[in-house]
Amino acid sequence: EYTVGLSDSEDRKTILSFAGLKSTISPSTLVSRIAKISKSSPCCLVVGLIYLERLKILYPSFNVTLRSFVRLFVTSSMIAAKFFDDFYCGIQTWADIGGIKHHELKKLE
């Protein structure tokens, strides 16, 4: 939460597709919500964060803000679950978890 909050105060670029409305959910609450509702393995949450780290390495000027974190983390965790878990919930469930419209999440994926 601290890192994402710091990024909000910096004037750096974010990928516009992921820059949604300011989220009412904190990063820690989102992680708990994903774990509880999606029933993904804990490694998927870690891999989701690793994907975000890789994104920052590939695009150093990229900025993860509170506005973009929910969309980025839901999308990266969903992709990790599809790759690593034998059973995973559908895209509509992931969209509900993040408060994102189904068709938007499909584009983000």
Coordinates of N, CA and C in Angstrom, one line a residue:
E1 N 0.8 -1.2 0.0 CA 0.0 0.0 0.0 C 0.9 1.2 0.0
Y2 N 2.0 1.2 0.8 CA 2.9 2.3 0.8 C 3.4 2.7 -0.5
T3 N 3.9 1.7 -1.2 CA 4.6 1.9 -2.5 C 3.6 2.4 -3.6
V4 N 2.4 1.9 -3.6 CA 1.3 2.3 -4.5 C 0.9 3.8 -4.1
G5 N 0.9 4.1 -2.9 CA 0.5 5.4 -2.4 C 1.6 6.4 -2.8
L6 N 2.9 6.0 -2.8 CA 3.9 6.9 -3.2 C 3.8 7.2 -4.7
S7 N 3.5 6.2 -5.4 CA 3.4 6.4 -6.9 C 2.3 7.4 -7.3
D8 N 1.3 7.4 -6.5 CA 0.2 8.4 -6.7 C 0.7 9.8 -6.7
S9 N 1.7 10.1 -5.8 CA 2.1 11.4 -5.6 C 3.2 11.8 -6.7
E10 N 3.7 10.9 -7.4 CA 4.7 11.1 -8.4 C 4.1 11.4 -9.8
D11 N 4.7 12.2 -10.6 CA 4.2 12.5 -11.9 C 4.9 11.6 -12.9
R12 N 4.4 10.4 -13.0 CA 4.9 9.4 -14.0 C 3.8 8.8 -14.8
K13 N 4.2 8.1 -15.9 CA 3.2 7.6 -16.8 C 2.5 6.3 -16.2
T14 N 1.3 6.1 -16.6 CA 0.6 4.8 -16.4 C 0.0 4.4 -17.7
I15 N -0.2 3.1 -17.9 CA -0.9 2.7 -19.1 C -2.3 3.0 -19.0
L16 N -2.8 3.8 -19.9 CA -4.2 4.4 -19.8 C -5.3 3.3 -19.7
S17 N -5.1 2.1 -20.3 CA -6.1 1.0 -20.2 C -6.3 0.6 -18.8
F18 N -5.3 0.7 -18.0 CA -5.4 0.3 -16.6 C -5.7 1.4 -15.6
A19 N -5.7 2.6 -16.1 CA -6.0 3.8 -15.2 C -7.5 4.0 -15.1
G20 N -8.1 3.3 -14.2 CA -9.6 3.4 -14.0 C -9.9 4.5 -13.0
L21 N -11.1 4.5 -12.5 CA -11.5 5.4 -11.4 C -10.7 5.1 -10.2
K22 N -10.6 6.1 -9.3 CA -9.9 5.9 -8.0 C -10.6 4.8 -7.3
S23 N -9.9 3.8 -6.8 CA -10.5 2.7 -6.2 C -10.8 3.0 -4.7
T24 N -11.9 2.4 -4.3 CA -12.3 2.5 -2.9 C -11.8 1.4 -2.0
I25 N -11.1 0.4 -2.7 CA -10.6 -0.7 -2.0 C -9.0 -0.6 -1.9
S26 N -8.5 -0.9 -0.7 CA -7.1 -0.8 -0.5 C -6.4 -2.0 -1.1
P27 N -5.1 -1.9 -1.4 CA -4.4 -3.0 -1.9 C -4.4 -4.3 -1.0
S28 N -4.3 -4.1 0.3 CA -4.3 -5.3 1.2 C -5.7 -5.9 1.2
T29 N -6.8 -5.1 1.1 CA -8.1 -5.7 1.1 C -8.3 -6.4 -0.2
L30 N -7.8 -5.9 -1.3 CA -8.0 -6.5 -2.6 C -7.3 -7.9 -2.6
V31 N -6.1 -8.0 -2.1 CA -5.4 -9.3 -2.0 C -6.2 -10.3 -1.2
S32 N -6.7 -9.8 0.0 CA -7.6 -10.7 0.8 C -8.8 -11.2 0.0
R33 N -9.4 -10.2 -0.7 CA -10.6 -10.5 -1.4 C -10.4 -11.5 -2.6
I34 N -9.3 -11.3 -3.3 CA -8.9 -12.3 -4.3 C -8.7 -13.7 -3.8
A35 N -7.9 -13.7 -2.7 CA -7.7 -15.0 -2.1 C -8.9 -15.7 -1.6
K36 N -9.8 -15.0 -1.0 CA -11.1 -15.6 -0.5 C -12.1 -16.0 -1.6
I37 N -12.3 -15.1 -2.5 CA -13.3 -15.4 -3.5 C -12.8 -16.3 -4.7
S38 N -11.6 -16.0 -5.2 CA -11.2 -16.8 -6.3 C -10.7 -18.2 -5.9
K39 N -10.3 -18.3 -4.7 CA -9.8 -19.6 -4.2 C -8.5 -20.0 -5.0
S40 N -7.8 -19.0 -5.5 CA -6.6 -19.3 -6.2 C -5.5 -19.7 -5.2
S41 N -4.5 -20.4 -5.6 CA -3.4 -20.8 -4.7 C -2.6 -19.6 -4.4
P42 N -2.0 -19.6 -3.2 CA -1.2 -18.4 -2.8 C -0.1 -18.0 -3.8
C43 N 0.4 -19.0 -4.5 CA 1.5 -18.7 -5.5 C 1.0 -17.8 -6.6
C44 N -0.3 -17.9 -6.9 CA -0.9 -17.1 -8.0 C -0.8 -15.6 -7.6
L45 N -1.1 -15.3 -6.3 CA -1.0 -13.9 -5.8 C 0.4 -13.4 -5.9
V46 N 1.4 -14.3 -5.5 CA 2.8 -13.9 -5.6 C 3.2 -13.7 -7.1
V47 N 2.8 -14.6 -7.9 CA 3.1 -14.5 -9.3 C 2.5 -13.3 -9.9
G48 N 1.3 -12.9 -9.5 CA 0.6 -11.7 -10.0 C 1.5 -10.5 -9.7
L49 N 2.1 -10.5 -8.5 CA 3.0 -9.4 -8.1 C 4.3 -9.4 -8.9
I50 N 4.8 -10.6 -9.1 CA 6.0 -10.7 -9.9 C 5.7 -10.2 -11.3
Y51 N 4.6 -10.5 -11.9 CA 4.2 -9.9 -13.2 C 4.3 -8.4 -13.2
L52 N 3.8 -7.8 -12.1 CA 3.8 -6.3 -12.0 C 5.2 -5.8 -11.9
E53 N 6.1 -6.6 -11.2 CA 7.5 -6.2 -11.1 C 8.2 -6.2 -12.4
R54 N 7.9 -7.3 -13.2 CA 8.4 -7.4 -14.5 C 8.0 -6.3 -15.4
L55 N 6.8 -5.9 -15.3 CA 6.2 -4.7 -16.1 C 7.0 -3.5 -15.7
K56 N 7.3 -3.3 -14.5 CA 8.1 -2.1 -14.1 C 9.5 -2.2 -14.6
I57 N 10.1 -3.4 -14.6 CA 11.5 -3.5 -15.1 C 11.5 -3.3 -16.7
L58 N 10.5 -3.8 -17.4 CA 10.5 -3.6 -18.8 C 10.2 -2.1 -19.2
Y59 N 9.3 -1.5 -18.4 CA 8.9 -0.1 -18.6 C 9.2 0.7 -17.4
P60 N 10.5 1.2 -17.2 CA 10.9 1.9 -16.0 C 10.0 3.2 -15.7
S61 N 9.5 3.8 -16.7 CA 8.7 5.0 -16.5 C 7.3 4.7 -16.1
F62 N 6.9 3.4 -16.2 CA 5.6 3.0 -15.9 C 5.3 3.2 -14.4
N63 N 4.1 3.7 -14.0 CA 3.8 4.0 -12.7 C 2.5 3.2 -12.2
V64 N 2.7 2.4 -11.1 CA 1.5 1.8 -10.6 C 0.9 2.7 -9.5
T65 N -0.3 3.2 -9.8 CA -1.0 4.1 -8.9 C -2.2 3.4 -8.2
L66 N -2.8 4.0 -7.3 CA -4.0 3.4 -6.7 C -5.1 3.3 -7.7
R67 N -5.1 4.1 -8.7 CA -6.1 4.0 -9.8 C -5.8 2.8 -10.7
S68 N -4.6 2.5 -10.9 CA -4.3 1.3 -11.8 C -4.0 0.0 -11.1
F69 N -3.7 0.0 -9.8 CA -3.4 -1.2 -9.1 C -4.4 -2.2 -9.1
V70 N -5.7 -1.9 -8.9 CA -6.8 -2.9 -8.9 C -6.8 -3.6 -10.2
R71 N -6.9 -2.9 -11.3 CA -7.0 -3.5 -12.6 C -5.8 -4.3 -12.9
L72 N -4.6 -3.8 -12.6 CA -3.3 -4.5 -12.9 C -3.3 -5.8 -12.1
F73 N -3.6 -5.7 -10.8 CA -3.4 -6.9 -9.9 C -4.4 -7.9 -10.2
V74 N -5.7 -7.5 -10.4 CA -6.7 -8.5 -10.8 C -6.4 -9.2 -12.1
T75 N -5.9 -8.4 -13.1 CA -5.6 -9.0 -14.3 C -4.4 -10.0 -14.2
S76 N -3.3 -9.5 -13.5 CA -2.1 -10.4 -13.4 C -2.4 -11.6 -12.6
S77 N -3.2 -11.5 -11.5 CA -3.5 -12.7 -10.7 C -4.4 -13.6 -11.5
M78 N -5.3 -13.1 -12.3 CA -6.2 -14.0 -13.1 C -5.3 -14.8 -14.1
I79 N -4.4 -14.1 -14.8 CA -3.5 -14.8 -15.7 C -2.7 -15.8 -15.0
A80 N -2.2 -15.5 -13.9 CA -1.4 -16.5 -13.1 C -2.2 -17.7 -12.7
A81 N -3.5 -17.4 -12.3 CA -4.3 -18.6 -11.9 C -4.6 -19.5 -13.1
K82 N -4.9 -18.8 -14.3 CA -5.1 -19.6 -15.5 C -3.9 -20.5 -15.8
F83 N -2.7 -20.0 -15.6 CA -1.5 -20.7 -16.0 C -1.1 -21.8 -14.9
F84 N -1.3 -21.4 -13.6 CA -0.7 -22.3 -12.6 C -1.8 -23.2 -11.9
D85 N -3.0 -22.8 -11.8 CA -4.0 -23.6 -11.1 C -4.8 -24.5 -12.1
D86 N -5.1 -25.7 -11.5 CA -5.9 -26.6 -12.3 C -7.3 -26.2 -12.5
F87 N -7.8 -25.6 -11.4 CA -9.2 -25.1 -11.4 C -9.2 -23.6 -11.1
Y88 N -9.8 -22.8 -11.9 CA -9.9 -21.4 -11.6 C -11.3 -20.9 -11.9
C89 N -11.6 -19.8 -11.3 CA -12.9 -19.2 -11.6 C -13.0 -18.4 -12.9
G90 N -14.2 -18.2 -13.4 CA -14.3 -17.6 -14.7 C -14.1 -16.1 -14.6
I91 N -14.0 -15.5 -15.8 CA -13.7 -14.1 -16.0 C -14.7 -13.2 -15.3
Q92 N -16.0 -13.6 -15.2 CA -17.0 -12.8 -14.6 C -16.8 -12.7 -13.1
T93 N -16.3 -13.8 -12.5 CA -16.0 -13.7 -11.0 C -14.8 -12.8 -10.8
W94 N -13.8 -12.8 -11.6 CA -12.6 -11.9 -11.5 C -13.1 -10.5 -11.7
A95 N -14.0 -10.3 -12.6 CA -14.5 -8.9 -12.8 C -15.2 -8.4 -11.6
D96 N -16.0 -9.3 -11.0 CA -16.7 -8.9 -9.8 C -15.8 -8.6 -8.6
I97 N -14.7 -9.4 -8.5 CA -13.8 -9.2 -7.4 C -13.2 -7.8 -7.5
G98 N -12.8 -7.4 -8.7 CA -12.2 -6.1 -8.9 C -13.1 -4.9 -9.2
G99 N -14.4 -5.2 -9.3 CA -15.3 -4.2 -9.6 C -15.1 -3.6 -11.0
I100 N -14.7 -4.5 -11.9 CA -14.4 -4.1 -13.3 C -15.5 -4.8 -14.2
K101 N -15.9 -4.1 -15.2 CA -16.9 -4.7 -16.2 C -16.2 -5.9 -16.9
H102 N -17.0 -6.9 -17.1 CA -16.6 -8.1 -17.8 C -15.8 -7.8 -19.1
H103 N -16.4 -7.0 -19.9 CA -15.8 -6.8 -21.2 C -14.5 -6.0 -21.1
E104 N -14.4 -5.1 -20.1 CA -13.1 -4.4 -19.8 C -12.0 -5.3 -19.4
L105 N -12.4 -6.2 -18.5 CA -11.3 -7.2 -18.0 C -10.8 -8.1 -19.1
K106 N -11.7 -8.4 -20.0 CA -11.3 -9.2 -21.2 C -10.3 -8.5 -22.0
K107 N -10.5 -7.2 -22.2 CA -9.6 -6.4 -23.0 C -8.2 -6.3 -22.3
L108 N -8.3 -6.1 -20.9 CA -7.1 -5.9 -20.1 C -6.3 -7.2 -20.2
E109 N -6.9 -8.3 -20.2 CA -6.2 -9.6 -20.2 C -5.4 -9.7 -21.5

